[in-house]
Amino acid sequence: MRLPNFSMIYVLAISLLLSACSGVSNNTASGSCNSPSMGFYCVKAGDNLYRIGQRYGVSVANLKSWNQLNGDHIRAGQMLRVQKSTARSSTSSKQPASATSLLMPVADGTIIQSYSDSTRSIQIAAPQGSNVLAAADGMVIYAGEGLRGYGKLMLIQHSNQLITAYAHNQTLLVGKNARVKRGQPVATVGNTARADGRSALHFEVRLNGKAVNPAPYLNGAMKSSLYFHLMWCAGCFVDLGGGNVV
């Protein structure tokens, strides 16, 4: 009687064990088909990588890379990552403010000047001495006259991404490092923004260090016949410390 080839049996057993361990690893890290973790998908009968990629807007190459797949074979019940890990970017992905979250910085103010290459701002007309209001909760990161061309300037940081600038004020009512609330008076309108002496506030919005169109942020609060002409350039602030363009 011929004895079985134990070497071949051993190889087959090891192969099956490795295959089983691979499946367990995917399910353990990403939940189960009954309650898959966010960013994962439970493979169903008839699925393939191409269809799954189309469904979630990712490439087959990414699916293979994220799930450590050597080939195209997948099985029903297998968990696949279908979204790049966002653990490190979850905070930064939050929007600092919605499109309507900024308050008009001058009550009943009127937009009298849209963006131009010379000012890189909008101007909001109001009687001299009118209150300038914080557009949202935040902290004053600059208050002074050290930046040429901006008069008495205030910068308020609302989040890591969002800053608003209020320039050519008559007076500054709060100082650097002050925490302010939305709608709180922080300055008064001056008359140094315009050559004709008309009192107005120079207002800017910066997102992630870049100038952005303020119109969506002030949508519904803007009163101007120039509203639909508002544009914003990627202008620049001058570094308050050394005069360098940033």
Short mmCIF file of C-alpha atoms in Angstrom, two decimals:
data_model
loop_
_atom_site.label_atom_id
_atom_site.label_comp_id
_atom_site.label_asym_id
_atom_site.label_seq_id
_atom_site.Cartn_x
_atom_site.Cartn_y
_atom_site.Cartn_z
CA MET A 1 0.00 0.00 0.00
CA ARG A 2 1.36 3.37 -1.02
CA LEU A 3 1.62 6.05 1.70
CA PRO A 4 0.26 9.55 0.96
CA ASN A 5 2.69 12.30 0.00
CA PHE A 6 2.84 14.21 3.30
CA SER A 7 4.98 16.98 1.77
CA MET A 8 2.24 17.82 -0.70
CA ILE A 9 -0.45 17.74 2.03
CA TYR A 10 1.66 20.09 4.16
CA VAL A 11 2.04 22.61 1.32
CA LEU A 12 -1.71 22.58 0.61
CA ALA A 13 -2.52 23.07 4.30
CA ILE A 14 -0.18 26.05 4.60
CA SER A 15 -1.67 27.61 1.45
CA LEU A 16 -5.22 27.30 2.81
CA LEU A 17 -4.15 28.75 6.16
CA LEU A 18 -2.53 31.79 4.56
CA SER A 19 -5.60 32.37 2.41
CA ALA A 20 -7.88 32.25 5.45
CA CYS A 21 -5.67 34.62 7.43
CA SER A 22 -5.73 37.14 4.61
CA GLY A 23 -9.54 37.28 4.69
CA VAL A 24 -9.65 37.64 8.47
CA SER A 25 -7.21 40.57 8.35
CA ASN A 26 -9.43 42.61 6.04
CA ASN A 27 -12.59 42.02 8.08
CA THR A 28 -10.93 42.70 11.42
CA ALA A 29 -9.58 46.09 10.35
CA SER A 30 -12.74 47.32 8.68
CA GLY A 31 -15.75 45.95 10.52
CA SER A 32 -18.24 43.39 9.19
CA CYS A 33 -20.68 43.30 6.30
CA ASN A 34 -23.50 44.05 8.74
CA SER A 35 -21.80 47.24 9.91
CA PRO A 36 -18.88 48.20 7.63
CA SER A 37 -16.62 50.98 8.81
CA MET A 38 -16.76 54.32 7.02
CA GLY A 39 -14.71 54.21 3.84
CA PHE A 40 -15.06 50.44 3.40
CA TYR A 41 -17.29 48.28 1.20
CA CYS A 42 -18.41 44.68 1.64
CA VAL A 43 -17.99 42.75 -1.62
CA LYS A 44 -21.17 41.15 -2.95
CA ALA A 45 -21.68 38.33 -5.43
CA GLY A 46 -21.08 39.55 -8.98
CA ASP A 47 -18.84 42.46 -7.94
CA ASN A 48 -15.46 43.14 -9.51
CA LEU A 49 -12.83 45.80 -8.88
CA TYR A 50 -13.76 47.80 -11.96
CA ARG A 51 -17.44 48.10 -10.97
CA ILE A 52 -16.61 48.93 -7.38
CA GLY A 53 -14.12 51.56 -8.53
CA GLN A 54 -16.72 53.15 -10.79
CA ARG A 55 -19.27 53.18 -7.99
CA TYR A 56 -16.96 55.00 -5.60
CA GLY A 57 -15.00 57.06 -8.11
CA VAL A 58 -11.62 55.43 -7.49
CA SER A 59 -9.23 53.61 -9.79
CA VAL A 60 -8.62 49.86 -9.79
CA ALA A 61 -4.95 50.62 -9.06
CA ASN A 62 -5.91 52.50 -5.89
CA LEU A 63 -8.23 49.72 -4.77
CA LYS A 64 -5.39 47.22 -5.17
CA SER A 65 -2.92 49.45 -3.36
CA TRP A 66 -5.22 50.32 -0.42
CA ASN A 67 -6.22 46.66 0.05
CA GLN A 68 -2.85 45.04 -0.73
CA LEU A 69 -4.29 42.99 -3.59
CA ASN A 70 -1.84 41.26 -5.92
CA GLY A 71 -4.45 40.41 -8.54
CA ASP A 72 -8.03 41.11 -9.56
CA HIS A 73 -9.62 38.32 -7.56
CA ILE A 74 -12.02 39.30 -4.78
CA ARG A 75 -14.66 37.26 -2.98
CA ALA A 76 -18.14 37.89 -1.61
CA GLY A 77 -17.98 39.01 2.01
CA GLN A 78 -14.52 40.55 1.67
CA MET A 79 -14.05 44.06 3.04
CA LEU A 80 -12.38 46.56 0.72
CA ARG A 81 -11.19 50.06 1.50
CA VAL A 82 -12.83 52.34 -1.07
CA GLN A 83 -11.73 55.69 0.31
CA LYS A 84 -8.27 56.93 1.16
CA SER A 85 -7.69 57.18 4.88
CA THR A 86 -8.67 60.67 6.13
CA ALA A 87 -7.68 60.30 9.77
CA ARG A 88 -5.04 63.03 9.57
CA SER A 89 -7.11 65.42 7.49
CA SER A 90 -10.47 65.14 9.29
CA THR A 91 -9.96 68.45 11.06
CA SER A 92 -8.68 70.40 8.08
CA SER A 93 -11.45 69.05 5.84
CA LYS A 94 -14.06 70.87 7.89
CA GLN A 95 -15.19 74.05 6.23
CA PRO A 96 -14.20 77.08 8.32
CA ALA A 97 -17.41 78.82 7.42
CA SER A 98 -20.38 78.13 5.22
CA ALA A 99 -21.24 80.25 2.21
CA THR A 100 -23.62 82.40 4.27
CA SER A 101 -21.85 82.44 7.63
CA LEU A 102 -20.21 85.87 7.57
CA LEU A 103 -22.09 88.86 8.85
CA MET A 104 -22.07 92.09 6.87
CA PRO A 105 -19.36 94.01 8.76
CA VAL A 106 -21.25 97.31 8.56
CA ALA A 107 -24.97 97.27 9.30
CA ASP A 108 -26.90 98.73 6.36
CA GLY A 109 -23.62 99.31 4.53
CA THR A 110 -23.58 99.48 0.74
CA ILE A 111 -20.95 98.01 -1.56
CA ILE A 112 -19.63 100.96 -3.54
CA GLN A 113 -16.53 99.43 -5.06
CA SER A 114 -15.96 95.91 -6.34
CA TYR A 115 -12.58 94.30 -6.76
CA SER A 116 -9.93 96.24 -8.63
CA ASP A 117 -6.25 95.59 -9.31
CA SER A 118 -5.29 98.59 -7.19
CA THR A 119 -7.34 97.90 -4.05
CA ARG A 120 -7.78 94.13 -4.15
CA SER A 121 -10.78 94.52 -1.90
CA ILE A 122 -14.39 95.55 -1.68
CA GLN A 123 -15.44 98.83 -0.10
CA ILE A 124 -18.55 99.20 2.03
CA ALA A 125 -19.90 102.74 2.40
CA ALA A 126 -21.42 103.88 5.69
CA PRO A 127 -21.53 107.09 7.74
CA GLN A 128 -18.22 107.92 9.39
CA GLY A 129 -18.09 106.58 12.92
CA SER A 130 -20.52 103.72 12.22
CA ASN A 131 -19.69 100.51 14.01
CA VAL A 132 -17.59 97.94 12.19
CA LEU A 133 -18.78 94.49 13.29
CA ALA A 134 -16.87 91.23 13.58
CA ALA A 135 -18.09 89.08 10.70
CA ALA A 136 -17.87 85.92 12.86
CA ASP A 137 -16.48 84.71 16.17
CA GLY A 138 -12.71 84.84 16.32
CA MET A 139 -9.54 86.33 17.75
CA VAL A 140 -7.85 89.58 16.78
CA ILE A 141 -4.39 88.72 15.45
CA TYR A 142 -3.45 92.28 14.46
CA ALA A 143 -4.67 95.76 15.34
CA GLY A 144 -2.66 98.81 14.38
CA GLU A 145 -1.32 101.13 11.68
CA GLY A 146 1.90 99.30 10.78
CA LEU A 147 0.84 98.24 7.31
CA ARG A 148 1.17 100.99 4.74
CA GLY A 149 -1.90 101.60 2.62
CA TYR A 150 -4.37 100.04 5.07
CA GLY A 151 -4.75 102.84 7.62
CA LYS A 152 -5.96 101.55 10.96
CA LEU A 153 -6.20 97.84 10.26
CA MET A 154 -7.68 94.89 12.12
CA LEU A 155 -7.24 91.21 11.23
CA ILE A 156 -9.54 88.64 12.83
CA GLN A 157 -8.79 84.94 12.64
CA HIS A 158 -11.95 82.81 12.71
CA SER A 159 -10.30 79.40 12.26
CA ASN A 160 -7.01 77.96 11.07
CA GLN A 161 -8.19 78.66 7.53
CA LEU A 162 -10.26 81.85 7.63
CA ILE A 163 -9.20 85.46 8.27
CA THR A 164 -11.09 88.70 7.65
CA ALA A 165 -9.46 92.12 7.28
CA TYR A 166 -11.02 95.48 8.18
CA ALA A 167 -9.01 98.49 7.00
CA HIS A 168 -9.11 102.31 7.03
CA ASN A 169 -11.00 102.48 10.31
CA GLN A 170 -11.49 105.68 12.27
CA THR A 171 -10.88 103.95 15.60
CA LEU A 172 -10.03 100.44 16.76
CA LEU A 173 -12.20 99.33 19.67
CA VAL A 174 -10.35 96.13 20.61
CA GLY A 175 -6.70 95.14 20.62
CA LYS A 176 -4.55 92.22 19.57
CA ASN A 177 -5.39 88.83 21.11
CA ALA A 178 -8.90 89.96 22.04
CA ARG A 179 -11.57 87.32 21.49
CA VAL A 180 -14.58 88.72 19.71
CA LYS A 181 -18.09 87.52 18.97
CA ARG A 182 -20.03 87.69 15.72
CA GLY A 183 -21.67 91.12 15.46
CA GLN A 184 -19.48 92.67 18.18
CA PRO A 185 -18.29 96.23 17.38
CA VAL A 186 -14.53 96.07 16.84
CA ALA A 187 -13.86 99.40 15.10
CA THR A 188 -15.57 102.42 13.55
CA VAL A 189 -15.77 103.41 9.90
CA GLY A 190 -13.17 105.93 8.77
CA ASN A 191 -12.70 108.12 5.69
CA THR A 192 -9.18 107.23 4.55
CA ALA A 193 -10.08 104.40 2.16
CA ARG A 194 -11.04 106.67 -0.74
CA ALA A 195 -9.42 109.63 -2.43
CA ASP A 196 -12.75 111.46 -2.51
CA GLY A 197 -12.97 111.33 1.29
CA ARG A 198 -16.16 109.30 1.33
CA SER A 199 -16.33 107.18 4.46
CA ALA A 200 -16.08 103.46 3.76
CA LEU A 201 -14.69 100.21 5.10
CA HIS A 202 -12.07 98.28 3.15
CA PHE A 203 -12.95 94.57 3.63
CA GLU A 204 -11.09 91.39 2.65
CA VAL A 205 -11.54 87.65 3.19
CA ARG A 206 -8.66 85.17 3.18
CA LEU A 207 -9.03 81.40 3.07
CA ASN A 208 -5.97 79.19 3.63
CA GLY A 209 -3.75 82.20 3.04
CA LYS A 210 -5.34 83.10 -0.29
CA ALA A 211 -7.77 85.86 -1.13
CA VAL A 212 -11.25 84.57 -1.96
CA ASN A 213 -14.43 86.10 -3.33
CA PRO A 214 -16.34 87.52 -0.34
CA ALA A 215 -19.68 87.38 -2.15
CA PRO A 216 -20.63 83.79 -1.17
CA TYR A 217 -19.73 84.49 2.46
CA LEU A 218 -21.90 87.61 2.55
CA ASN A 219 -24.67 86.20 0.36
CA GLY A 220 -28.02 87.62 1.42
CA ALA A 221 -26.38 90.41 3.43
CA MET A 222 -24.96 92.41 0.55
CA LYS A 223 -26.65 95.51 -0.73
CA SER A 224 -25.09 96.64 -3.96
CA SER A 225 -25.85 97.15 -7.62
CA LEU A 226 -22.30 95.87 -8.20
CA TYR A 227 -22.96 92.52 -6.49
CA PHE A 228 -22.76 90.37 -9.57
CA HIS A 229 -19.54 92.10 -10.64
CA LEU A 230 -17.67 91.21 -7.47
CA MET A 231 -14.42 89.45 -8.23
CA TRP A 232 -11.42 88.66 -6.09
CA CYS A 233 -7.81 88.26 -7.07
CA ALA A 234 -5.08 86.25 -5.45
CA GLY A 235 -3.65 89.48 -4.05
CA CYS A 236 -1.23 89.61 -1.21
CA PHE A 237 -0.79 90.93 2.28
CA VAL A 238 2.56 92.36 3.17
CA ASP A 239 4.29 90.65 6.04
CA LEU A 240 3.69 92.94 9.01
CA GLY A 241 7.14 92.17 10.37
CA GLY A 242 9.49 92.84 7.49
CA GLY A 243 7.51 94.08 4.53
CA ASN A 244 7.87 90.84 2.58
CA VAL A 245 5.16 89.78 0.18
CA VAL A 246 3.41 86.59 1.34
#
